[in-house]
């Protein structure tokens, strides 16, 4: 099977995966969702409140180190096989422009469309219109990672109430139209920062597109099939270039040319060690092992923190009054911000664990999933606690906020400062 066919199959698999993923839920939670609407981040079926985004740095580290590792091992494998820009370019150029509207030939990407003919101009406009409709669908698919499909389609039924969402989706489609239809491969060559940094990550074991100079010196027919088919308009025979997106179309083209002479392609997906130095490719370099260990450590942290996930969030602030005194009774006031991070409703209560202290002015209350409230809570005591006649005494109380339905599981213990007035103030 040619590399091109393998790429098309990979693109189909990635596209289906990205389209289906937003619809998959576990216990009502999505596999990947960053909802600003509900202030939630869903990952692998776990729901995290935005305040719990300590997982995000680990995901970003995995992303970056993953890019380093894949580049060191497989060159610009991302660009040629998985980058959305490449996939959309193939959709527009190879499927819409070439197959559907016959505006260009897949095997010759150098030749520009002949716009002298009105027929071609009309076809190009139709191709762009059709592709923009497709981009609107792709932009909607992108939005489902921020507004889940079950909400997205409901919002679409009331467009005037969700204008921002609709305008944002259209803006994403227009941006994609600009990069895919207008800037084309120039986006990869001039705009994408990854193309600039990738070459410093290459070493002799990196697998990438290589022209066999030794064989090429006598066997190359100079047919230029490899140049004509190249989407970034380069000649791989001149060596590795920053423009090469590792699509391997040149390797396929040369395979066809060389097959007529019963020989293998002069352009291979191989490493310098294998191709030039006749040594086996070794992916177990110290650098690659360190990358892999870092990724494994981040995955470990994510699993650990997921297991430590809080079932509710509580934040406690003191009010501006330090304390209130009524005879022997001393009160401190607090504002408790409590958020239910679970996907079912709970009724919450507060208990002060320290002897002689009690929470007052507080009644158990129910919070719906992801709901957050502020509650004023008074903690009071009648027991003398002062250590000094001239200074207030700071005490630390242990307060637990818990759900009445599952007090052992849905519970959060907080340390709360209680200021007891100096003796001279107590009657
Ligand atoms: S040189 Fe080959 S692999 Fe690189 S972009 Fe051109 S056709 Fe693709
Ligand atoms: S396709 Fe192969 S034979 Fe033809 S010019 Fe390129 S490297 Fe040479």
CSV table of C-alpha atoms and ligand atoms in Angstrom, one decimal:
chain,number,residue,atom,x,y,z
A,1,UNK,CA,0.0,0.0,0.0
A,2,UNK,CA,1.3,3.5,-0.9
A,3,UNK,CA,2.1,6.0,1.8
A,4,UNK,CA,-0.6,8.2,0.4
A,5,UNK,CA,-3.2,5.6,0.9
A,6,UNK,CA,-2.0,4.9,4.4
A,7,UNK,CA,-2.2,8.6,5.1
A,8,UNK,CA,-5.7,8.8,3.8
A,9,UNK,CA,-6.7,5.9,6.0
A,10,UNK,CA,-5.0,7.6,9.0
A,11,UNK,CA,-6.8,10.9,8.3
A,12,UNK,CA,-10.1,9.1,8.1
A,13,UNK,CA,-9.4,7.4,11.4
A,14,UNK,CA,-8.4,10.7,13.1
A,15,UNK,CA,-11.4,12.6,11.6
A,16,UNK,CA,-13.8,9.9,12.8
A,17,UNK,CA,-12.2,9.9,16.2
A,18,UNK,CA,-12.4,13.7,16.6
A,19,UNK,CA,-16.0,13.7,15.4
A,20,UNK,CA,-17.2,10.9,17.7
A,21,UNK,CA,-15.2,11.8,20.8
A,22,UNK,CA,-17.4,14.7,22.0
A,23,UNK,CA,-20.4,12.4,22.0
A,24,UNK,CA,-18.8,9.8,24.3
A,25,UNK,CA,-19.7,10.2,28.0
A,26,UNK,CA,-18.9,8.2,31.1
A,27,UNK,CA,-21.4,8.8,34.0
A,28,UNK,CA,-22.5,11.9,32.2
A,29,UNK,CA,-19.0,13.3,31.9
A,30,UNK,CA,-17.2,13.8,28.6
A,31,UNK,CA,-13.8,12.3,27.5
A,32,UNK,CA,-12.4,15.8,26.7
A,33,UNK,CA,-14.3,19.0,27.3
A,34,UNK,CA,-13.3,22.5,28.5
A,35,UNK,CA,-16.7,24.1,29.3
A,36,UNK,CA,-16.5,27.8,30.2
A,37,UNK,CA,-20.2,27.7,30.4
A,38,UNK,CA,-20.2,25.3,33.3
A,39,UNK,CA,-16.7,26.2,34.5
A,40,UNK,CA,-15.7,22.5,34.1
A,41,UNK,CA,-13.0,20.5,32.6
A,42,UNK,CA,-13.8,16.9,31.7
A,43,UNK,CA,-11.1,14.4,31.0
A,44,UNK,CA,-11.5,10.7,30.4
A,45,UNK,CA,-14.9,10.7,32.1
A,46,UNK,CA,-13.9,12.7,35.2
A,47,UNK,CA,-15.3,16.1,35.8
A,48,UNK,CA,-13.0,18.8,37.3
A,49,UNK,CA,-14.1,22.2,38.4
A,50,UNK,CA,-12.1,25.0,36.7
A,51,UNK,CA,-10.5,25.7,40.1
A,52,UNK,CA,-9.1,22.1,40.0
A,53,UNK,CA,-7.2,22.8,36.8
A,54,UNK,CA,-3.9,21.7,38.3
A,55,UNK,CA,-4.1,18.8,35.8
A,56,UNK,CA,-3.8,21.2,32.9
A,57,UNK,CA,0.0,21.8,33.2
A,58,UNK,CA,0.7,18.1,33.2
A,59,UNK,CA,-1.4,17.7,30.0
A,60,UNK,CA,0.5,20.6,28.4
A,61,UNK,CA,3.8,19.1,29.4
A,62,UNK,CA,2.8,15.8,27.9
A,63,UNK,CA,1.8,17.6,24.7
A,64,UNK,CA,5.1,19.4,24.4
A,65,UNK,CA,7.4,16.6,25.3
A,66,UNK,CA,5.2,14.3,23.2
A,67,UNK,CA,5.9,16.6,20.2
A,68,UNK,CA,9.7,16.5,21.0
A,69,UNK,CA,9.7,12.7,21.3
A,70,UNK,CA,7.7,12.1,18.1
A,71,UNK,CA,9.9,14.6,16.2
A,72,UNK,CA,13.2,13.0,17.4
A,73,UNK,CA,11.9,9.6,16.5
A,74,UNK,CA,9.7,10.2,13.5
A,75,UNK,CA,10.7,13.7,12.2
A,76,UNK,CA,7.7,15.7,11.1
A,77,UNK,CA,5.4,12.8,11.4
A,78,UNK,CA,2.8,15.0,13.0
A,79,UNK,CA,2.8,17.4,10.0
A,80,UNK,CA,2.3,14.8,7.3
A,81,UNK,CA,0.1,12.4,9.2
A,82,UNK,CA,-2.0,14.2,11.8
A,83,UNK,CA,-1.9,18.0,11.6
A,84,UNK,CA,-5.4,19.4,10.9
A,85,UNK,CA,-3.9,21.9,8.4
A,86,UNK,CA,-2.5,19.0,6.3
A,87,UNK,CA,-5.7,17.0,6.6
A,88,UNK,CA,-7.9,20.0,5.5
A,89,UNK,CA,-5.4,20.8,2.7
A,90,UNK,CA,-5.7,17.2,1.4
A,91,UNK,CA,-9.5,17.4,1.7
A,92,UNK,CA,-9.6,20.7,-0.3
A,93,UNK,CA,-6.8,20.1,-2.8
A,94,UNK,CA,-7.0,16.4,-3.4
A,95,UNK,CA,-10.7,15.7,-2.9
A,96,UNK,CA,-12.6,18.9,-3.7
A,97,UNK,CA,-10.3,20.6,-6.2
A,98,UNK,CA,-8.8,17.5,-7.9
A,99,UNK,CA,-11.3,14.7,-7.6
A,100,UNK,CA,-14.7,16.5,-7.6
A,101,UNK,CA,-14.0,19.6,-9.7
A,102,UNK,CA,-11.1,18.3,-11.8
A,103,UNK,CA,-9.3,21.6,-11.4
A,104,UNK,CA,-5.9,20.1,-10.9
A,105,UNK,CA,-4.1,16.8,-11.0
A,106,UNK,CA,-3.1,15.1,-7.8
A,107,UNK,CA,0.2,14.1,-9.3
A,108,UNK,CA,1.2,17.6,-10.3
A,109,UNK,CA,0.8,20.0,-7.5
A,110,UNK,CA,3.2,22.5,-9.0
A,111,UNK,CA,0.8,23.4,-11.9
A,112,UNK,CA,-1.5,26.2,-10.8
A,113,UNK,CA,-5.2,26.2,-11.9
A,114,UNK,CA,-5.8,27.8,-15.3
A,115,UNK,CA,-8.0,30.8,-14.4
A,116,UNK,CA,-8.2,32.0,-17.9
A,117,UNK,CA,-11.2,29.8,-18.4
A,118,UNK,CA,-14.5,31.0,-17.0
A,119,UNK,CA,-15.5,27.4,-16.5
A,120,UNK,CA,-12.5,27.0,-14.1
A,121,UNK,CA,-13.3,30.2,-12.3
A,122,UNK,CA,-16.9,29.1,-11.7
A,123,UNK,CA,-15.7,25.6,-10.6
A,124,UNK,CA,-13.3,27.2,-8.2
A,125,UNK,CA,-16.0,29.4,-6.7
A,126,UNK,CA,-18.2,26.3,-6.3
A,127,UNK,CA,-15.3,24.4,-4.8
A,128,UNK,CA,-14.7,27.1,-2.3
A,129,UNK,CA,-18.4,27.4,-1.4
A,130,UNK,CA,-18.7,23.7,-0.9
A,131,UNK,CA,-15.6,23.6,1.2
A,132,UNK,CA,-16.8,26.5,3.4
A,133,UNK,CA,-19.9,24.5,4.2
A,134,UNK,CA,-17.7,21.6,5.2
A,135,UNK,CA,-15.5,24.0,7.3
A,136,UNK,CA,-18.7,25.2,9.1
A,137,UNK,CA,-19.2,21.6,10.1
A,138,UNK,CA,-15.6,21.2,11.1
A,139,UNK,CA,-15.7,24.4,13.2
A,140,UNK,CA,-18.8,23.1,14.9
A,141,UNK,CA,-17.0,19.9,15.7
A,142,UNK,CA,-14.1,22.0,17.2
A,143,UNK,CA,-16.7,23.9,19.3
A,144,UNK,CA,-18.1,20.6,20.7
A,145,UNK,CA,-14.9,20.4,22.8
A,146,UNK,CA,-16.0,23.6,24.6
A,147,UNK,CA,-19.8,23.4,24.3
A,148,UNK,CA,-20.9,19.8,24.4
A,149,UNK,CA,-23.0,18.6,21.5
A,150,UNK,CA,-26.1,18.1,23.7
A,151,UNK,CA,-26.0,21.8,24.5
A,152,UNK,CA,-24.7,23.0,21.1
A,153,UNK,CA,-27.6,21.7,19.2
A,154,UNK,CA,-30.1,23.1,21.7
A,155,UNK,CA,-28.4,26.5,21.5
A,156,UNK,CA,-28.6,26.4,17.7
A,157,UNK,CA,-32.4,26.3,18.0
A,158,UNK,CA,-32.3,29.7,19.7
A,159,UNK,CA,-29.7,31.5,17.6
A,160,UNK,CA,-30.6,35.0,18.7
A,161,UNK,CA,-29.9,34.0,22.3
A,162,UNK,CA,-26.6,32.4,21.4
A,163,UNK,CA,-25.2,34.8,18.9
A,164,UNK,CA,-21.7,34.8,20.4
A,165,UNK,CA,-21.5,31.0,20.0
A,166,UNK,CA,-22.7,31.2,16.4
A,167,UNK,CA,-20.3,34.1,15.5
A,168,UNK,CA,-17.4,32.3,17.1
A,169,UNK,CA,-18.1,29.2,15.1
A,170,UNK,CA,-18.3,31.1,11.9
A,171,UNK,CA,-15.0,32.9,12.8
A,172,UNK,CA,-13.3,29.6,13.3
A,173,UNK,CA,-14.6,28.5,9.8
A,174,UNK,CA,-13.4,31.7,8.2
A,175,UNK,CA,-10.0,31.4,9.9
A,176,UNK,CA,-9.7,27.8,8.6
A,177,UNK,CA,-10.8,29.0,5.1
A,178,UNK,CA,-8.0,31.6,5.2
A,179,UNK,CA,-5.3,29.1,6.2
A,180,UNK,CA,-6.4,26.2,4.1
A,181,UNK,CA,-7.7,27.8,0.9
A,182,UNK,CA,-5.7,31.1,0.8
A,183,UNK,CA,-2.4,30.6,2.5
A,184,UNK,CA,-2.2,26.9,1.5
A,185,UNK,CA,1.2,25.2,2.3
A,186,UNK,CA,2.6,28.7,3.0
A,187,UNK,CA,1.0,28.3,6.4
A,188,UNK,CA,3.3,25.3,7.1
A,189,UNK,CA,6.4,27.0,5.6
A,190,UNK,CA,6.1,30.6,7.0
A,191,UNK,CA,3.5,30.7,9.8
A,192,UNK,CA,3.8,27.5,11.7
A,193,UNK,CA,6.6,27.8,14.4
A,194,UNK,CA,7.0,24.0,14.6
A,195,UNK,CA,8.6,23.9,11.1
A,196,UNK,CA,11.3,26.2,12.4
A,197,UNK,CA,12.2,24.2,15.5
A,198,UNK,CA,11.9,20.7,14.2
A,199,UNK,CA,15.3,20.5,12.5
A,200,UNK,CA,17.2,21.1,15.8
A,201,UNK,CA,15.4,18.0,17.2
A,202,UNK,CA,16.6,15.7,14.4
A,203,UNK,CA,19.5,13.3,14.9
A,204,UNK,CA,21.0,10.4,12.9
A,205,UNK,CA,18.3,8.1,14.2
A,206,UNK,CA,15.4,10.3,13.2
A,207,UNK,CA,13.2,8.6,10.7
A,208,UNK,CA,12.3,11.1,7.9
A,209,UNK,CA,12.1,11.4,4.1
A,210,UNK,CA,15.6,10.8,2.7
A,211,UNK,CA,16.8,10.7,-0.9
A,212,UNK,CA,19.4,8.0,-1.5
A,213,UNK,CA,22.2,10.1,-2.9
A,214,UNK,CA,24.5,7.1,-3.5
A,215,UNK,CA,22.0,5.3,-5.7
A,216,UNK,CA,20.5,8.5,-7.1
A,217,UNK,CA,23.8,9.5,-8.7
A,218,UNK,CA,23.5,6.7,-11.2
A,219,UNK,CA,19.8,5.5,-11.0
A,220,UNK,CA,17.8,8.7,-10.9
A,221,UNK,CA,16.0,9.3,-14.2
A,222,UNK,CA,15.6,13.0,-13.6
A,223,UNK,CA,11.9,12.6,-14.3
A,224,UNK,CA,11.0,15.1,-11.5
A,225,UNK,CA,7.9,13.1,-10.6
A,226,UNK,CA,9.0,13.6,-7.0
A,227,UNK,CA,9.2,17.4,-7.4
A,228,UNK,CA,5.9,17.8,-9.3
A,229,UNK,CA,3.9,16.0,-6.7
A,230,UNK,CA,5.4,17.8,-3.7
A,231,UNK,CA,2.8,20.0,-2.0
A,232,UNK,CA,5.4,22.4,-0.6
A,233,UNK,CA,7.1,22.8,-4.0
A,234,UNK,CA,10.6,21.5,-2.9
A,235,UNK,CA,13.1,19.1,-4.5
A,236,UNK,CA,13.9,16.5,-1.9
A,237,UNK,CA,16.9,15.5,-4.0
A,238,UNK,CA,18.6,18.6,-2.6
A,239,UNK,CA,18.4,17.2,0.9
A,240,UNK,CA,16.3,17.8,4.0
A,241,UNK,CA,14.5,21.2,3.9
A,242,UNK,CA,12.5,23.1,6.4
A,243,UNK,CA,9.5,23.1,4.0
A,244,UNK,CA,9.2,19.3,3.9
A,245,UNK,CA,6.1,18.2,5.8
A,246,UNK,CA,7.0,14.5,5.7
A,247,UNK,CA,4.0,13.6,3.6
A,248,UNK,CA,6.0,11.0,1.6
A,249,UNK,CA,4.2,11.7,-1.7
A,250,UNK,CA,7.6,12.0,-3.3
A,251,UNK,CA,8.5,8.6,-2.1
A,252,UNK,CA,5.3,7.2,-3.6
A,253,UNK,CA,6.0,9.0,-6.9
A,254,UNK,CA,9.5,7.6,-7.1
A,255,UNK,CA,8.3,4.1,-6.1
A,256,UNK,CA,6.1,4.2,-9.3
A,257,UNK,CA,9.0,5.4,-11.5
A,258,UNK,CA,11.5,2.9,-10.1
A,259,UNK,CA,9.1,0.0,-10.2
A,260,UNK,CA,9.1,0.2,-14.0
A,261,UNK,CA,12.8,-0.7,-13.7
A,262,UNK,CA,12.3,-3.3,-11.0
A,263,UNK,CA,14.0,-1.2,-8.4
A,264,UNK,CA,13.0,0.2,-5.1
A,265,UNK,CA,12.3,3.9,-4.5
A,266,UNK,CA,15.2,6.3,-4.3
A,267,UNK,CA,13.3,8.2,-1.7
A,268,UNK,CA,12.7,6.4,1.5
A,269,UNK,CA,11.2,6.9,4.9
A,270,UNK,CA,14.4,6.1,6.9
A,271,UNK,CA,17.0,7.4,9.2
A,272,UNK,CA,20.4,8.8,8.2
A,273,UNK,CA,22.0,5.9,10.2
A,274,UNK,CA,20.2,3.3,8.1
A,275,UNK,CA,20.4,5.1,4.7
A,276,UNK,CA,23.8,6.7,4.9
A,277,UNK,CA,25.9,4.9,7.5
A,278,UNK,CA,24.4,1.4,7.1
A,279,UNK,CA,23.7,1.2,10.8
A,280,UNK,CA,20.4,0.1,12.4
A,281,UNK,CA,18.1,2.9,13.6
A,282,UNK,CA,18.3,3.2,17.4
A,283,UNK,CA,15.3,4.9,19.0
A,284,UNK,CA,16.6,4.2,22.6
A,285,UNK,CA,18.9,7.2,22.9
A,286,UNK,CA,19.3,8.8,26.3
A,287,UNK,CA,17.3,11.8,25.1
A,288,UNK,CA,14.4,9.7,24.0
A,289,UNK,CA,14.4,7.7,27.2
A,290,UNK,CA,14.3,10.9,29.2
A,291,UNK,CA,11.4,12.2,27.2
A,292,UNK,CA,9.5,8.9,27.7
A,293,UNK,CA,10.2,8.9,31.4
A,294,UNK,CA,9.0,12.5,31.7
A,295,UNK,CA,5.7,11.6,29.9
A,296,UNK,CA,5.2,8.5,32.1
A,297,UNK,CA,5.8,10.7,35.2
A,298,UNK,CA,3.2,13.2,34.0
A,299,UNK,CA,0.7,10.4,33.3
A,300,UNK,CA,1.4,9.1,36.8
A,301,UNK,CA,0.8,12.6,38.3
A,302,UNK,CA,-2.5,12.9,36.4
A,303,UNK,CA,-3.7,9.5,37.6
A,304,UNK,CA,-2.6,10.3,41.2
A,305,UNK,CA,-4.4,13.7,41.3
A,306,UNK,CA,-7.5,12.2,39.6
A,307,UNK,CA,-7.7,9.7,42.4
A,308,UNK,CA,-7.3,12.6,45.0
A,309,UNK,CA,-10.0,14.6,43.3
A,310,UNK,CA,-12.1,16.6,45.8
A,311,UNK,CA,-15.8,15.9,45.9
A,312,UNK,CA,-16.6,19.5,46.8
A,313,UNK,CA,-14.7,22.8,46.9
A,314,UNK,CA,-14.7,25.0,50.0
A,315,UNK,CA,-13.2,28.4,50.5
A,316,UNK,CA,-13.4,30.2,53.8
A,317,UNK,CA,-12.9,33.9,54.3
A,318,UNK,CA,-13.4,35.9,57.5
A,319,UNK,CA,-15.7,38.8,57.6
A,320,UNK,CA,-14.4,42.3,58.4
A,321,UNK,CA,-15.5,42.0,62.1
A,322,UNK,CA,-12.8,40.4,64.1
A,323,UNK,CA,-15.3,39.1,66.8
A,324,UNK,CA,-18.5,39.9,68.6
A,325,UNK,CA,-18.9,39.6,72.4
A,326,UNK,CA,-22.1,39.2,74.3
A,327,UNK,CA,-21.4,38.5,78.0
A,328,UNK,CA,-19.4,35.3,77.9
A,329,UNK,CA,-20.3,34.4,74.4
A,330,UNK,CA,-17.8,35.1,71.6
A,331,UNK,CA,-18.6,34.9,67.9
A,332,UNK,CA,-16.5,34.9,64.8
A,333,UNK,CA,-18.2,35.3,61.4
A,334,UNK,CA,-17.1,33.7,58.1
A,335,UNK,CA,-18.1,33.5,54.5
A,336,UNK,CA,-18.0,29.9,53.3
A,337,UNK,CA,-18.0,29.5,49.5
A,338,UNK,CA,-19.1,25.9,48.8
A,339,UNK,CA,-19.2,24.3,45.4
A,340,UNK,CA,-20.7,20.9,44.5
A,341,UNK,CA,-18.3,19.4,41.9
A,342,UNK,CA,-20.3,16.2,41.5
A,343,UNK,CA,-22.9,15.4,38.9
A,344,UNK,CA,-25.7,14.8,41.5
A,345,UNK,CA,-27.3,17.1,44.1
A,346,UNK,CA,-26.1,17.0,47.7
A,347,UNK,CA,-27.3,18.5,50.9
A,348,UNK,CA,-24.4,20.0,52.8
A,349,UNK,CA,-23.9,20.6,56.5
A,350,UNK,CA,-21.1,22.0,58.7
A,351,UNK,CA,-19.6,20.6,61.8
A,352,UNK,CA,-17.0,22.2,64.1
A,353,UNK,CA,-14.9,19.4,65.5
A,354,UNK,CA,-13.3,21.3,68.4
A,355,UNK,CA,-15.0,20.9,71.8
A,356,UNK,CA,-16.9,24.0,73.1
A,357,UNK,CA,-17.4,25.5,69.6
A,358,UNK,CA,-20.5,25.4,67.5
A,359,UNK,CA,-21.6,26.6,64.1
A,360,UNK,CA,-24.6,28.9,64.2
A,361,UNK,CA,-26.8,30.8,61.7
A,362,UNK,CA,-26.4,27.9,59.4
A,363,UNK,CA,-28.9,25.4,58.1
A,364,UNK,CA,-28.1,22.5,55.8
A,365,UNK,CA,-28.8,23.4,52.2
A,366,UNK,CA,-28.9,21.6,48.8
A,367,UNK,CA,-26.6,22.3,45.9
A,368,UNK,CA,-27.3,21.1,42.4
A,369,UNK,CA,-24.4,19.7,40.3
A,370,UNK,CA,-21.7,22.3,39.8
A,371,UNK,CA,-23.7,24.9,41.8
A,372,UNK,CA,-21.7,27.2,44.1
A,373,UNK,CA,-23.0,29.4,46.9
A,374,UNK,CA,-21.7,31.7,49.5
A,375,UNK,CA,-23.0,31.3,53.1
A,376,UNK,CA,-22.3,33.4,56.1
A,377,UNK,CA,-21.5,31.1,59.1
A,378,UNK,CA,-21.1,32.1,62.7
A,379,UNK,CA,-18.9,30.0,65.0
A,380,UNK,CA,-19.3,30.7,68.7
A,381,UNK,CA,-18.1,29.6,72.1
A,382,UNK,CA,-19.0,30.4,75.7
A,383,UNK,CA,-15.8,28.8,77.1
A,384,UNK,CA,-13.1,31.2,78.2
A,385,UNK,CA,-10.1,30.7,75.9
A,386,UNK,CA,-8.0,33.8,76.4
A,387,UNK,CA,-4.3,33.4,77.1
A,388,UNK,CA,-3.6,37.0,77.7
A,389,UNK,CA,-5.1,40.1,79.3
A,390,UNK,CA,-3.6,42.4,76.8
A,391,UNK,CA,-3.6,40.5,73.5
A,392,UNK,CA,-6.2,38.6,71.5
A,393,UNK,CA,-5.7,34.8,71.2
A,394,UNK,CA,-5.7,33.2,67.7
A,395,UNK,CA,-7.0,29.7,67.8
A,396,UNK,CA,-7.2,27.1,65.0
A,397,UNK,CA,-10.5,25.2,64.5
A,398,UNK,CA,-11.1,22.1,62.5
A,399,UNK,CA,-14.3,22.5,60.5
A,400,UNK,CA,-15.7,19.8,58.3
A,401,UNK,CA,-18.2,20.5,55.5
A,402,UNK,CA,-19.9,17.3,54.4
A,403,UNK,CA,-22.8,16.0,52.3
A,404,UNK,CA,-25.6,14.4,54.5
A,405,UNK,CA,-26.1,11.7,51.8
A,406,UNK,CA,-22.5,10.5,51.9
A,407,UNK,CA,-20.8,12.0,54.9
A,408,UNK,CA,-17.8,9.7,54.8
A,409,UNK,CA,-17.0,10.2,51.1
A,410,UNK,CA,-18.2,13.8,50.2
A,411,UNK,CA,-16.4,15.7,53.0
A,412,UNK,CA,-13.8,18.4,53.2
A,413,UNK,CA,-11.9,19.4,56.3
A,414,UNK,CA,-10.7,22.9,56.7
A,415,UNK,CA,-8.6,24.7,59.3
A,416,UNK,CA,-10.2,27.9,60.3
A,417,UNK,CA,-8.8,30.7,62.4
A,418,UNK,CA,-10.8,31.8,65.4
A,419,UNK,CA,-9.9,35.0,67.2
A,420,UNK,CA,-10.7,35.0,70.9
A,421,UNK,CA,-10.6,38.5,72.5
A,422,UNK,CA,-8.2,39.5,75.3
A,423,UNK,CA,-9.4,39.0,78.9
A,424,UNK,CA,-10.0,42.7,79.5
A,425,UNK,CA,-12.8,42.7,76.9
A,426,UNK,CA,-14.8,39.8,78.5
A,427,UNK,CA,-17.1,40.9,81.2
B,1,LIG,S1,9.6,16.6,-0.1
B,1,LIG,FE1,8.4,14.8,-0.2
B,1,LIG,S2,7.8,14.4,1.9
B,1,LIG,FE2,8.6,16.5,1.8
B,1,LIG,S3,6.7,17.7,1.5
B,1,LIG,FE3,7.6,17.3,-0.5
B,1,LIG,S4,6.5,15.5,-1.2
B,1,LIG,FE4,6.2,15.7,1.0
B,2,LIG,S1,11.0,10.5,-8.9
B,2,LIG,FE1,12.8,9.3,-8.4
B,2,LIG,S2,13.7,9.0,-10.4
B,2,LIG,FE2,12.3,10.7,-10.7
B,2,LIG,S3,13.5,12.5,-10.3
B,2,LIG,FE3,12.6,11.9,-8.4
B,2,LIG,S4,14.2,10.7,-7.4
B,2,LIG,FE4,14.7,10.8,-9.6
